[in-house]
CSV table of C-alpha atoms and ligand atoms in Angstrom, one decimal:
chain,number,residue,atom,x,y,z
A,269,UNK,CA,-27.2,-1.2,-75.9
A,270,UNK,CA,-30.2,1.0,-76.2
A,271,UNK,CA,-33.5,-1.4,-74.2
A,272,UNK,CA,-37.1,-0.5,-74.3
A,273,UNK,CA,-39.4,-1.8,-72.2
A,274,UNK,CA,-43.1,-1.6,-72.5
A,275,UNK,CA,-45.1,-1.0,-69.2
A,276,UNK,CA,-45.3,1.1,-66.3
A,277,UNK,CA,-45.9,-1.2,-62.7
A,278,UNK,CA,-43.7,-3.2,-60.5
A,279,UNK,CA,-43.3,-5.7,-62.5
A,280,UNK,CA,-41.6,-3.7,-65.0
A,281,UNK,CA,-39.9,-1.9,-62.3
A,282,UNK,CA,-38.7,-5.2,-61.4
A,283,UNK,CA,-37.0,-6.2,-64.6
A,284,UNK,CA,-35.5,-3.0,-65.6
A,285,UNK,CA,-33.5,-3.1,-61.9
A,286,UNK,CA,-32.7,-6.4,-63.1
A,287,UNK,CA,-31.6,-5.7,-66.6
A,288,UNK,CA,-29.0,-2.7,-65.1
A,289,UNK,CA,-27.1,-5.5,-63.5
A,290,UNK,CA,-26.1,-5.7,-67.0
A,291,UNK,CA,-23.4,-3.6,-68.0
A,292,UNK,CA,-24.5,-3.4,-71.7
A,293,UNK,CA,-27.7,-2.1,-70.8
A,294,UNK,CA,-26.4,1.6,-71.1
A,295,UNK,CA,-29.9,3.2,-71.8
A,296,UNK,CA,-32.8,2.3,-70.7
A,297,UNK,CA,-36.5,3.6,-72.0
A,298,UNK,CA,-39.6,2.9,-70.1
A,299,UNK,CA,-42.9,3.5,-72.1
A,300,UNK,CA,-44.5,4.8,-70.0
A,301,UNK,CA,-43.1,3.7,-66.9
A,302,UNK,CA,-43.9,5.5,-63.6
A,303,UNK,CA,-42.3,7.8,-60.7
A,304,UNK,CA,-40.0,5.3,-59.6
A,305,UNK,CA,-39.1,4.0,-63.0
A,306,UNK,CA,-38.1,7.3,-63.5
A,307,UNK,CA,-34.5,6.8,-61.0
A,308,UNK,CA,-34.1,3.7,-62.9
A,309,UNK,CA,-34.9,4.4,-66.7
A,310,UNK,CA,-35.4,7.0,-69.0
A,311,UNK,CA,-39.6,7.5,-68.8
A,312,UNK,CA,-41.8,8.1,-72.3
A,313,UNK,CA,-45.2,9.1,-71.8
A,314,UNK,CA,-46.4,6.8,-74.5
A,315,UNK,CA,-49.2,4.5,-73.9
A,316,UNK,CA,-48.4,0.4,-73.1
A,317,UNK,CA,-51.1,0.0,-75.7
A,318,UNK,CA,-49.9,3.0,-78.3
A,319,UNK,CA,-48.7,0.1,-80.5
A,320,UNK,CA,-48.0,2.5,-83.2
A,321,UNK,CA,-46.2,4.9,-80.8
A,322,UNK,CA,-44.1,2.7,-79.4
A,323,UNK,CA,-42.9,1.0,-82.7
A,324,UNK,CA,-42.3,4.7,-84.1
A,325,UNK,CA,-40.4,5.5,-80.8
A,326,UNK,CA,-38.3,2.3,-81.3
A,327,UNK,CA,-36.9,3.3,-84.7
A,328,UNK,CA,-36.4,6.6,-84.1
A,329,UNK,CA,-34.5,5.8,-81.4
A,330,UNK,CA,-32.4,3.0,-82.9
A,331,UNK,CA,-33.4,0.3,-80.2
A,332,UNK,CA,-31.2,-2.5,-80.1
A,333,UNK,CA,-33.5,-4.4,-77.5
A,334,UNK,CA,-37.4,-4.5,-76.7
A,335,UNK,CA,-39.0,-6.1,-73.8
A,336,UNK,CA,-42.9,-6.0,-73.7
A,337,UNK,CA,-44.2,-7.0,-70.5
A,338,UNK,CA,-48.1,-6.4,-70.2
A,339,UNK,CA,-50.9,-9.0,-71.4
A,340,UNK,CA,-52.7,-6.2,-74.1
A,341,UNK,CA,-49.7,-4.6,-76.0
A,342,UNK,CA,-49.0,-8.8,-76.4
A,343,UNK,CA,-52.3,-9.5,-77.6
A,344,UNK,CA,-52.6,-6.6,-79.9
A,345,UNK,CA,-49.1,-7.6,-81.6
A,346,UNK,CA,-47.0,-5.4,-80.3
A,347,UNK,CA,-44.2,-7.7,-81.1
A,348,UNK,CA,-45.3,-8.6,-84.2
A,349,UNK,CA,-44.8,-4.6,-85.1
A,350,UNK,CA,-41.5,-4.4,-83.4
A,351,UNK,CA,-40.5,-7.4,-85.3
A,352,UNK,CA,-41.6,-6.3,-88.4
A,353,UNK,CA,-38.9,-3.4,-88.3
A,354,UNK,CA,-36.1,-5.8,-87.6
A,355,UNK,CA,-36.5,-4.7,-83.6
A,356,UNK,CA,-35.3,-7.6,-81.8
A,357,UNK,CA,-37.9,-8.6,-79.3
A,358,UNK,CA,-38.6,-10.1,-75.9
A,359,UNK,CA,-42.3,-11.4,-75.7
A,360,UNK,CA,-44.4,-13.7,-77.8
A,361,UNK,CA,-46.0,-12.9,-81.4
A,362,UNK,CA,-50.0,-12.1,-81.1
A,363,UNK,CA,-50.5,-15.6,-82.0
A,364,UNK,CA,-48.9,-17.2,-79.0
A,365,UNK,CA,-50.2,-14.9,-76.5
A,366,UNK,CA,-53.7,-16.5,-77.0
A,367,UNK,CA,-52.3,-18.6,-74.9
A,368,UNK,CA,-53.6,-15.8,-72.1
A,369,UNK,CA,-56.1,-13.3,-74.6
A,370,UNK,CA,-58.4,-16.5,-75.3
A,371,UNK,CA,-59.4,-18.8,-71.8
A,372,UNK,CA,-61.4,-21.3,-74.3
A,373,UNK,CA,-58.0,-21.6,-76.9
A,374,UNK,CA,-56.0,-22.2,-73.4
A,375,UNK,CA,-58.6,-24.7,-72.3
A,376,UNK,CA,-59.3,-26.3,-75.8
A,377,UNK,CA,-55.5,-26.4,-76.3
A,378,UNK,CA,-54.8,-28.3,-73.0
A,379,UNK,CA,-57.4,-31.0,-73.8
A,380,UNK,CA,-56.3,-31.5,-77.4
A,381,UNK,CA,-53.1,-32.3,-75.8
A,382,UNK,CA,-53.7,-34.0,-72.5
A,383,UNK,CA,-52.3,-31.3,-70.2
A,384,UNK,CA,-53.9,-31.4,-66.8
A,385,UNK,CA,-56.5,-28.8,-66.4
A,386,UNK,CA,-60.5,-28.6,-64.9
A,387,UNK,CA,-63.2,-30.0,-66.7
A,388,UNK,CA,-64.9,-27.5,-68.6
A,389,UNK,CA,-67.6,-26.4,-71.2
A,390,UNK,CA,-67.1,-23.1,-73.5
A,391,UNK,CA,-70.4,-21.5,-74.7
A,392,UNK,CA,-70.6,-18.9,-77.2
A,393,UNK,CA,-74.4,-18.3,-76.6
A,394,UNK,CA,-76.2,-17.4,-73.1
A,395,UNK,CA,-79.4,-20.0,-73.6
A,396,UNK,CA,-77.2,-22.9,-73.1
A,397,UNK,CA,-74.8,-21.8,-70.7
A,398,UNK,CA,-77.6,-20.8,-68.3
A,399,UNK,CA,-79.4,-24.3,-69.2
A,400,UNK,CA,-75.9,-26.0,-68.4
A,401,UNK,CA,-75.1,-24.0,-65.0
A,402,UNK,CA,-78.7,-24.7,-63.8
A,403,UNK,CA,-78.3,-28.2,-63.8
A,404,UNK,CA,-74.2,-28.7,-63.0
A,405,UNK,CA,-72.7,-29.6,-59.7
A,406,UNK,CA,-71.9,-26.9,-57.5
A,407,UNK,CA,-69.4,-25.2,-56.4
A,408,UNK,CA,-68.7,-24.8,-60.4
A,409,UNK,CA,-66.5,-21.8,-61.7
A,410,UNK,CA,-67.7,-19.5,-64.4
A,411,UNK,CA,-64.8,-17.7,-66.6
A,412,UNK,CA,-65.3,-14.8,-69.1
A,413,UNK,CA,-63.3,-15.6,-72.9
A,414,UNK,CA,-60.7,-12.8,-72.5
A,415,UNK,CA,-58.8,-10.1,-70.8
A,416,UNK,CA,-60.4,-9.0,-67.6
A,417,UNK,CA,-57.7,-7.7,-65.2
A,418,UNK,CA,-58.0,-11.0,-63.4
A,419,UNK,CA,-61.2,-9.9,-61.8
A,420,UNK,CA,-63.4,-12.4,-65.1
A,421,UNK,CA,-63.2,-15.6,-62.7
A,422,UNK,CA,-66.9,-16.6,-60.5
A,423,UNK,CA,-66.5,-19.3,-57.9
A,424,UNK,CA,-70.3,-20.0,-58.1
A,425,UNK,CA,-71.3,-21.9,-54.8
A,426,UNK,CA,-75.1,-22.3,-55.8
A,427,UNK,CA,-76.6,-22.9,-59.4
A,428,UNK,CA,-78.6,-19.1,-59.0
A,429,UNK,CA,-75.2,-17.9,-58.8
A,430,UNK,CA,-73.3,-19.2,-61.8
A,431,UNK,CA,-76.8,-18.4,-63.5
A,432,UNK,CA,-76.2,-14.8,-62.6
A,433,UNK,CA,-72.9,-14.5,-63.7
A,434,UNK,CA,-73.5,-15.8,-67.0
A,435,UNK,CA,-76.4,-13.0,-67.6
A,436,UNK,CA,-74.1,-10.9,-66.2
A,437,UNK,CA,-71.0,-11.7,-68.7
A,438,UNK,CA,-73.3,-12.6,-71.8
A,439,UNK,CA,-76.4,-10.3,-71.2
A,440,UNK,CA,-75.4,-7.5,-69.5
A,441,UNK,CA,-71.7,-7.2,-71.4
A,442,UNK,CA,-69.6,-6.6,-67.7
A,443,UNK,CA,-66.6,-7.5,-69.4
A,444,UNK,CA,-67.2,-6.3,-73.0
A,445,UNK,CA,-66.3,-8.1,-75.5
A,446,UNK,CA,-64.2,-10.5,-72.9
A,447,UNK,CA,-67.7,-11.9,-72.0
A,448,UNK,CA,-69.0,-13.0,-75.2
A,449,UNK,CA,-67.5,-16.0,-75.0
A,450,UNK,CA,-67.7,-18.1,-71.1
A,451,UNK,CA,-65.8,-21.1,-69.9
A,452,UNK,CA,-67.7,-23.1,-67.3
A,453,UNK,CA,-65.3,-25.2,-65.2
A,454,UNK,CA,-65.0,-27.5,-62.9
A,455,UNK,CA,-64.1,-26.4,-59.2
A,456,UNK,CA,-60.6,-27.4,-58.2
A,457,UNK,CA,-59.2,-27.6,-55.2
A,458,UNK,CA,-55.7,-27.1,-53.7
A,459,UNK,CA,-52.8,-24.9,-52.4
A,460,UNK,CA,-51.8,-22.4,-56.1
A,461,UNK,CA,-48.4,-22.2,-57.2
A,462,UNK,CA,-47.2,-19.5,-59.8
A,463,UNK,CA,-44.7,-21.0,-62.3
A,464,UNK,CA,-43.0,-18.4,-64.6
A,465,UNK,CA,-41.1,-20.2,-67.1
A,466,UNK,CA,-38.4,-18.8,-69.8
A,467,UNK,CA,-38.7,-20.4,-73.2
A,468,UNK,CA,-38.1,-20.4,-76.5
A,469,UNK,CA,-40.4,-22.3,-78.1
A,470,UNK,CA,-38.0,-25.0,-78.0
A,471,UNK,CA,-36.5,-25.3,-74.1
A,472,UNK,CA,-38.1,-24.2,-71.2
A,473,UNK,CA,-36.3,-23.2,-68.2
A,474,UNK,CA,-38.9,-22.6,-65.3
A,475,UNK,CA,-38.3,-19.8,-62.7
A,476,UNK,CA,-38.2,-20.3,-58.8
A,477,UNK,CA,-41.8,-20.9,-58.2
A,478,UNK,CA,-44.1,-18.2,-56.1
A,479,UNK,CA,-47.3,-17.7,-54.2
A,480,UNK,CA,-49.5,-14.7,-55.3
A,481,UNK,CA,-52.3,-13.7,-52.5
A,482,UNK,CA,-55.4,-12.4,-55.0
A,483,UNK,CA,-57.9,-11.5,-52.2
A,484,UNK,CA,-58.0,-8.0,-51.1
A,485,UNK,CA,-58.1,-8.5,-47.3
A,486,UNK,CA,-56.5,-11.0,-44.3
A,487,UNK,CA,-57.6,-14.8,-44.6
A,488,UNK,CA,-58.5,-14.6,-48.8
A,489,UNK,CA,-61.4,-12.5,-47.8
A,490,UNK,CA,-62.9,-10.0,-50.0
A,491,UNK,CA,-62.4,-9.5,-53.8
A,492,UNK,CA,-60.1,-10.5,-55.9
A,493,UNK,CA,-57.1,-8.3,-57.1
A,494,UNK,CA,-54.1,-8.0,-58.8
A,495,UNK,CA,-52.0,-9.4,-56.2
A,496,UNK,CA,-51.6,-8.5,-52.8
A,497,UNK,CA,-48.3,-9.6,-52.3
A,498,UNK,CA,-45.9,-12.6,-52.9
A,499,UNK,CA,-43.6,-15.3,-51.6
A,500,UNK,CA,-40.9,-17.3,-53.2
A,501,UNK,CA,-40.2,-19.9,-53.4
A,502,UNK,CA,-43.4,-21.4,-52.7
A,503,UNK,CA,-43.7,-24.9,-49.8
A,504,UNK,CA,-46.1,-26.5,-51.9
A,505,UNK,CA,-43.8,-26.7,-54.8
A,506,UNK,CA,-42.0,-29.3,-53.6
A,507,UNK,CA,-39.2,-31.1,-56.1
A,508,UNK,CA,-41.7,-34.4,-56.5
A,509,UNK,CA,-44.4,-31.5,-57.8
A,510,UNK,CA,-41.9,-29.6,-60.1
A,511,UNK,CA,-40.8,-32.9,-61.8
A,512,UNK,CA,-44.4,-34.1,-62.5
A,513,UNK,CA,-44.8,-30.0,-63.7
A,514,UNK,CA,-42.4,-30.3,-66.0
A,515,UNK,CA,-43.1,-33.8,-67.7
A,516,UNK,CA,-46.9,-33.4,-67.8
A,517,UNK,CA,-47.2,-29.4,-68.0
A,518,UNK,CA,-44.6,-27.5,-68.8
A,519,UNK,CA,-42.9,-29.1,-71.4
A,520,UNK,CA,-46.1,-30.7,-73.1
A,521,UNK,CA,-47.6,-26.9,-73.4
A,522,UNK,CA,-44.6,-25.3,-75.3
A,523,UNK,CA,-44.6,-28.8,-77.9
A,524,UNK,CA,-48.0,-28.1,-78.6
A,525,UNK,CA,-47.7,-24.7,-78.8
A,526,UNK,CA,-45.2,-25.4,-81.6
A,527,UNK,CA,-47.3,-27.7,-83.0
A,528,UNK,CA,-50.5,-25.6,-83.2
A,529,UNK,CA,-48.1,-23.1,-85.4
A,530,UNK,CA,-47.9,-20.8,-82.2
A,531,UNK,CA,-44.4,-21.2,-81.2
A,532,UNK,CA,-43.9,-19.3,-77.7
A,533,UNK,CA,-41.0,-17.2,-77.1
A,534,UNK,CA,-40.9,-15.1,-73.8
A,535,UNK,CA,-42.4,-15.5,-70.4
A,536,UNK,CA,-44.9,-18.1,-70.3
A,537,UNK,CA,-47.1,-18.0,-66.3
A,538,UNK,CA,-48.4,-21.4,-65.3
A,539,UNK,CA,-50.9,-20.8,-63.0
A,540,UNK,CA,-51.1,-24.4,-60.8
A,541,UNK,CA,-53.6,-25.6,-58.5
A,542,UNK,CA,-52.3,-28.7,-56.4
A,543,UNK,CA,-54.7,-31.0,-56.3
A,544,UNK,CA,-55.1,-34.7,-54.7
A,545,UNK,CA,-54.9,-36.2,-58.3
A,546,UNK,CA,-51.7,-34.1,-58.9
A,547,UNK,CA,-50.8,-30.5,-60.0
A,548,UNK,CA,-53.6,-28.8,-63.0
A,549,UNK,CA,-53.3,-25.5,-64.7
A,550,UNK,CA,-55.6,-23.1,-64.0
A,551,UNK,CA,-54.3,-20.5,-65.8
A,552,UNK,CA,-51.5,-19.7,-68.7
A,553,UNK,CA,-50.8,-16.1,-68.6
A,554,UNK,CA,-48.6,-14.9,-72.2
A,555,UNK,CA,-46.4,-13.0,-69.7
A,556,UNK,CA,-44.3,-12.3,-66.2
A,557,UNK,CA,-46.9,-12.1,-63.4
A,558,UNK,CA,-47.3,-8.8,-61.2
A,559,UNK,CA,-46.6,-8.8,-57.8
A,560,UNK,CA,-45.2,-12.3,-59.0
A,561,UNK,CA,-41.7,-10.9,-60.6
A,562,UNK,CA,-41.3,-9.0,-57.7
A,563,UNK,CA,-39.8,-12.0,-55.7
A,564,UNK,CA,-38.5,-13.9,-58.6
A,565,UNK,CA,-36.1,-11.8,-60.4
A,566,UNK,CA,-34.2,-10.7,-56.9
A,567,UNK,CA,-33.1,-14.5,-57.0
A,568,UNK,CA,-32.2,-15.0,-60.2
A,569,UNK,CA,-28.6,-14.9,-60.0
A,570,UNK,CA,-27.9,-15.5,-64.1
A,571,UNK,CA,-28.0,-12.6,-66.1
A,572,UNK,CA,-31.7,-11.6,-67.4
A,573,UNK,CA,-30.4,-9.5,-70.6
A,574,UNK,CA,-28.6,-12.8,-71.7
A,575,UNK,CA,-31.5,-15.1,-70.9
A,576,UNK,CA,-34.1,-12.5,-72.7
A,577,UNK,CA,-31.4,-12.4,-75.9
A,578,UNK,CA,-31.2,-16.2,-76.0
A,579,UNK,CA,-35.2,-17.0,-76.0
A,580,UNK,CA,-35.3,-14.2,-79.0
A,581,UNK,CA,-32.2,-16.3,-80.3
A,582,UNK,CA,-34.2,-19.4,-79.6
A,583,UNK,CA,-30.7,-20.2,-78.0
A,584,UNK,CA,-31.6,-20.8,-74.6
A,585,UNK,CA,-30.3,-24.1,-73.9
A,586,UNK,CA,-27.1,-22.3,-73.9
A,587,UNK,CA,-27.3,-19.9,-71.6
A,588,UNK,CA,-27.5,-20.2,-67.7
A,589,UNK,CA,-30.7,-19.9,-65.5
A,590,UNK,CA,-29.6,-20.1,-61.9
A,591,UNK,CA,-31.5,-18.9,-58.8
A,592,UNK,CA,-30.6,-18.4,-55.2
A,593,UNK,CA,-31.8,-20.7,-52.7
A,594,UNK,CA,-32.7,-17.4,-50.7
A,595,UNK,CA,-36.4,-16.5,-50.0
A,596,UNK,CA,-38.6,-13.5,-51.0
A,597,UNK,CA,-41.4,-11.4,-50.0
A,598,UNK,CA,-43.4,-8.5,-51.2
A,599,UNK,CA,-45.7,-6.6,-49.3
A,600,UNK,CA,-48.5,-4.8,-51.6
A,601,UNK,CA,-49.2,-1.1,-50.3
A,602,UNK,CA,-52.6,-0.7,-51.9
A,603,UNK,CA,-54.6,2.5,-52.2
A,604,UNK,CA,-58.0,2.5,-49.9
A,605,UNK,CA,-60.8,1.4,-51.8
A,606,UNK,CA,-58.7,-0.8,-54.6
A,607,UNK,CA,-60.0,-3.1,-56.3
A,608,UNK,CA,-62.9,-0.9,-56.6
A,609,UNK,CA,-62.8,2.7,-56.2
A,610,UNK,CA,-60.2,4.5,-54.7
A,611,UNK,CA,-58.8,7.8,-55.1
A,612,UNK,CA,-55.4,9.1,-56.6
A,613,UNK,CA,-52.8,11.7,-55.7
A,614,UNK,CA,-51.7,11.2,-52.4
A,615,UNK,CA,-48.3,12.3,-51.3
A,616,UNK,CA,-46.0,9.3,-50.3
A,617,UNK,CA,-43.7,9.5,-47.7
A,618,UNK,CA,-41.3,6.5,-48.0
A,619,UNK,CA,-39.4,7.0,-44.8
A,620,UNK,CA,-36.3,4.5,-44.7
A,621,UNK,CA,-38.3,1.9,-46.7
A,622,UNK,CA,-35.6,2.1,-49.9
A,623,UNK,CA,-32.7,1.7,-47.5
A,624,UNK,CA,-34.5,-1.7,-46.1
A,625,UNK,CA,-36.1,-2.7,-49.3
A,626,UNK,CA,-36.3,-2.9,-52.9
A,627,UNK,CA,-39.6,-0.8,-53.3
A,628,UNK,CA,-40.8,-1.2,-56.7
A,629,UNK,CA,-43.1,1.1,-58.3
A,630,UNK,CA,-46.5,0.0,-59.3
A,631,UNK,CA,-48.5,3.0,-59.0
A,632,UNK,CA,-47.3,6.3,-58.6
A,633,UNK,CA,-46.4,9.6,-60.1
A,634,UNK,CA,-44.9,13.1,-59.7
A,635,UNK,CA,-47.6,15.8,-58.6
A,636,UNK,CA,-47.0,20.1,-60.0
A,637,UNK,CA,-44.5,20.5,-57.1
A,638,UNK,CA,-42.5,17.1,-57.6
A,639,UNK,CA,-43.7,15.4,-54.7
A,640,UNK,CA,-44.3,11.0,-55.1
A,641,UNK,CA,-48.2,10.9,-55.4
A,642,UNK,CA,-50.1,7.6,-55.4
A,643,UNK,CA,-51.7,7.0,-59.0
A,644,UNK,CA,-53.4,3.8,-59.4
A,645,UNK,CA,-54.8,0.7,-57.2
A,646,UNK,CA,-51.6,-0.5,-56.2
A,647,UNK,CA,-49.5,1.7,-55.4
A,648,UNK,CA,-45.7,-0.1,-54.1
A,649,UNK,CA,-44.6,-3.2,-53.3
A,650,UNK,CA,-42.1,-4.0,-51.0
A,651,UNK,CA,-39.3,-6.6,-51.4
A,652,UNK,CA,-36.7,-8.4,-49.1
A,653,UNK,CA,-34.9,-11.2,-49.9
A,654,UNK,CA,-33.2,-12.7,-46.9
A,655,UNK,CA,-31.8,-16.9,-45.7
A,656,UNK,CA,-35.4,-18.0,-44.6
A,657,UNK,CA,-38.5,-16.6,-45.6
A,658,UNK,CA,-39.7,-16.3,-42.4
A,659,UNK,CA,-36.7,-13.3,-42.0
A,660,UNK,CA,-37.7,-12.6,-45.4
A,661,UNK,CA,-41.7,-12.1,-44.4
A,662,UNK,CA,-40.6,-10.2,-41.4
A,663,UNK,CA,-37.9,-7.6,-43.0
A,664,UNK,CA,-40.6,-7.0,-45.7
A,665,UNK,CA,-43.3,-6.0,-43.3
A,666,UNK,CA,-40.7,-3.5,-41.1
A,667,UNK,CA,-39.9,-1.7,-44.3
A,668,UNK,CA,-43.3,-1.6,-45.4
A,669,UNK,CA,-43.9,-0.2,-42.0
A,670,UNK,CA,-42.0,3.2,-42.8
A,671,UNK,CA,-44.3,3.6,-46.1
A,672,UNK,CA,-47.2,6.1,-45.4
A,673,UNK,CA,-49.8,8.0,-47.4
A,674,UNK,CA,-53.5,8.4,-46.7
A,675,UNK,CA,-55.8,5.1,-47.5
A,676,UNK,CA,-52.9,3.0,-47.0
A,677,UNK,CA,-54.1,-0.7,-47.3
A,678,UNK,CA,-51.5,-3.9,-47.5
A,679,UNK,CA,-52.7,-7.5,-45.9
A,680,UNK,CA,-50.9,-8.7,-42.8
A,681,UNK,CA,-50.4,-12.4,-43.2
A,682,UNK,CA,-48.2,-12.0,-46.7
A,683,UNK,CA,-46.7,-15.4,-46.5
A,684,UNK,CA,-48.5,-17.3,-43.5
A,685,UNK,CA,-49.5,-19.5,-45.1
A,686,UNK,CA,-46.4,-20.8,-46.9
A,687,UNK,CA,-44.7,-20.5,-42.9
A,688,UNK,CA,-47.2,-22.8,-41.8
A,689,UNK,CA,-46.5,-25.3,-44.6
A,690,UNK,CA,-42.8,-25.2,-44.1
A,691,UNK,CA,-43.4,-25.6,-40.7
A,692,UNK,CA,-45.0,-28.8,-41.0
A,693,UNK,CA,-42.2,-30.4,-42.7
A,694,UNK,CA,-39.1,-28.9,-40.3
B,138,AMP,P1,-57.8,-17.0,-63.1
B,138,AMP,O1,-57.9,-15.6,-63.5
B,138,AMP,O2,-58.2,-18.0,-64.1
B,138,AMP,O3,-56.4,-17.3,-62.6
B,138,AMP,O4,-58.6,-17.2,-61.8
B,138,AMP,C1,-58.5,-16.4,-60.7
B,138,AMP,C2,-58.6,-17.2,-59.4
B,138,AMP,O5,-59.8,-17.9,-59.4
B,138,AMP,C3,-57.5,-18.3,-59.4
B,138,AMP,O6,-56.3,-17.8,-58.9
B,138,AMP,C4,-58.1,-19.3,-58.4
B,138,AMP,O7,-57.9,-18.9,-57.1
B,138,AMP,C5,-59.6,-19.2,-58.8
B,138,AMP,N1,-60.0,-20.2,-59.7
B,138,AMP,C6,-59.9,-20.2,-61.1
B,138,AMP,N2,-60.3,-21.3,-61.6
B,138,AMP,C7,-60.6,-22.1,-60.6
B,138,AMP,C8,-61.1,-23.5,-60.5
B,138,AMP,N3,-61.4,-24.2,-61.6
B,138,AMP,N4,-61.3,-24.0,-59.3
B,138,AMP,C9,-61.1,-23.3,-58.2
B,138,AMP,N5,-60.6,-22.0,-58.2
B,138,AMP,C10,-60.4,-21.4,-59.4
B,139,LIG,N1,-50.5,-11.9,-60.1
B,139,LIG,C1,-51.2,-12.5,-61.1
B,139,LIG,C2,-50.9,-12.1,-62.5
B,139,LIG,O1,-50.0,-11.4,-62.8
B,139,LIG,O2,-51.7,-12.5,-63.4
């Protein structure tokens, strides 16, 4: 079987590893992947968001299989155009992955349905957002509309804040178009659990859940990333929480999904807050989360081609979706600087860390002599998946250990707190 899959960062690193356990999967393309794709898959250097490219890249090449695993290629359609050539597809249609391109849909949707979620107001116009933040309750949390690389979200703690960040999202255009739009919400609070979730717009099968850490630095300080790094499964997820996930969350969203006309087929992210009154979504994301897959897919035990052919089948109440009752953790190796600036092309010296690790690639590349160069914010994650996730946490950070190039930032206390919350119930 001839696979493509669109993206080039760990996360896609992570599945394509996953997808070779498959036999079938004789050939594998990344578009455009990256330097360590490249031992895994065949690399094209064609844009995520080149929907034409990839589509034309796809027929010519006769593939059977297409997974696209970023939020824009989603949003723009990507699988719409794939579709549209008879390319069989993982990944929702453009119209389902508003779920994640549109925070007021997500939010509007969730009301109109009675899915647990933060109070919230959506203003299309600045006057009345700053009149409403001037008078709310504070802490109150101030969202821009669409895609913003996770870094759209203020946690206002004074009304002069939220005030600023609605002049600066609806005045001053600091997410584009993203900030036209705001959601103003109500401040939640609570461990976060990550819940990826397989469906098929019919069934939904959710994954072993995860803990992302957002902040750049130790103790959630400083500003908010991609992900520094990730546990699995995550304490605060316990079985009493994953039941009441599934009958009030998880299963509610995809039925209204269908119902809104917007049946969702792929990976669908719940992002959870834990709160006193029971778990609330924060988030939807239309896709698998990044450094979240990372720790998932190393414990899935079922096959993920299968599981990917039967959501695209809308057959996936017949397939199996097992996971280990093993732990993960990956360590983010972050470039100096990230999430603001930070410079690019330093050589990589991996030391042993492959022979104690999955590393997966998020960015890196090949400089004019062929040596492993950093290329974007962050740069590698490291994975181990071990009996406890103490051993877990532990192996992750000696491999990371052997990882050096110059700027080289990860957090220390990947998973601390998730070991201080199992503690408390051994
Ligand atoms: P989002 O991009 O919506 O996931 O938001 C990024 C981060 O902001 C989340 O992971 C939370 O830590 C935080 N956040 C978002 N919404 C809220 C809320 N209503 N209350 C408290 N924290 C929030
Ligand atoms: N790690 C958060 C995300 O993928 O959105």
């Amino acid at each position: 079987m001839k696979i493509l899959v669109v993206g080039g960062g760990g996360r896609e690193h992570a599945i394509i590893r996953k997808l070779r356990e498959n036999p079938e999967a004789a050939e594998i393309y990344a578009l455009p992947g990256n330097a360590g794709i490249a031992e895994d898959a065949k690399c094209v250097n064609i844009r995520a968001t080149d929907i034409d490219g990839i589509v034309r890249f796809a027929v010519e090449h006769a593939i059977d299989f297409a997974v696209v695993a970023p939020d824009d290629p989603l949003a723009m359609g990507a699988v719409d155009a794939l579709h549209a050539e008879g390319i069989a597809c993982f990944g929702p249609d453009a119209k389902a992955a508003k779920i994640e391109s549109s925070k007021a849909f997500a939010k509007e949707l969730m009301q109109k349905y009675g899915i647990p979620t933060a109070r919230f107001r959506v203003f299309g116009d600045a006057q009345p957002a700053l009149d409403y933040v001037r008078e709310a309750e504070c802490p109150i949390v101030v969202k821009a509309d669409g895609l913003a690389l996770g870094k759209g979200v203020r946690i206002c703690r004074t009304n002069a804040e939220a005030e600023d960040a609605v002049r600066a999202m609806m005045l001053e255009g600091a997410f584009g178009a993203s900030g036209a739009t705001v959601v103003v919400e109500e401040y939640l609070e609570g461990p976060e659990v990550s819940v990826l979730a397989f469906t098929d717009g019919h069934v939904v099968r959710p994954m072993v859940s995860s803990m992302d850490h957002k902040r750049a630095n130790d103790g959630d300080e400083g500003l908010n990333t991609g992900g520094m790094g990730t546990i699995a499964p995550n304490p605060f997820y316990t079985p009493e929480v994953a039941s009441r996930c599934m009958k009030e969350i998880f299963e509610p969203t995809v039925r209204a999904m269908r119902a809104e006309g917007r049946p969702f087929k792929g990976c669908l992210y719940f992002g959870l807050m834990i709160t006193r009154d029971g778990p609330k979504v924060i988030e939807y994301n239309c896709r698998f989360g990044d450094p979240e897959t990372q720790v998932v897919l190393p414990l899935l035990k079922s096959d993920l081609l299968d599981i990917m052919r039967a959501v695209e089948g809308e057959r996936l109440s017949e397939v199996p979706v097992e996971f280990s009752d093993q732990a993960a953790c990956c360590v983010m190796l972050a470039s100096g600087g990230y999430p603001e600036k930070y410079e690019k092309g330093k050589v990589i010296e991996l030391g042993r860390a492959p022979q104690m690790a999955e590393v997966y690639h998020s960015g890196t590349a090949r400089d004019a002599e062929g040596r492993l160069v950093t290329a974007g914010g962050r740069v590698l994650g490291v994975c181990c998946v071990r009996d406890a996730l103490r051993e877990a946490v532990g192996a992750a950070y000696i491999a990371a250990a052997q990882v050096r190039f110059e700027g080289m930032h990860m957090r220390t206390d990947i998973g601390a707190r998730a070991l201080a919350a199992d503690g408390m119930e051994e």
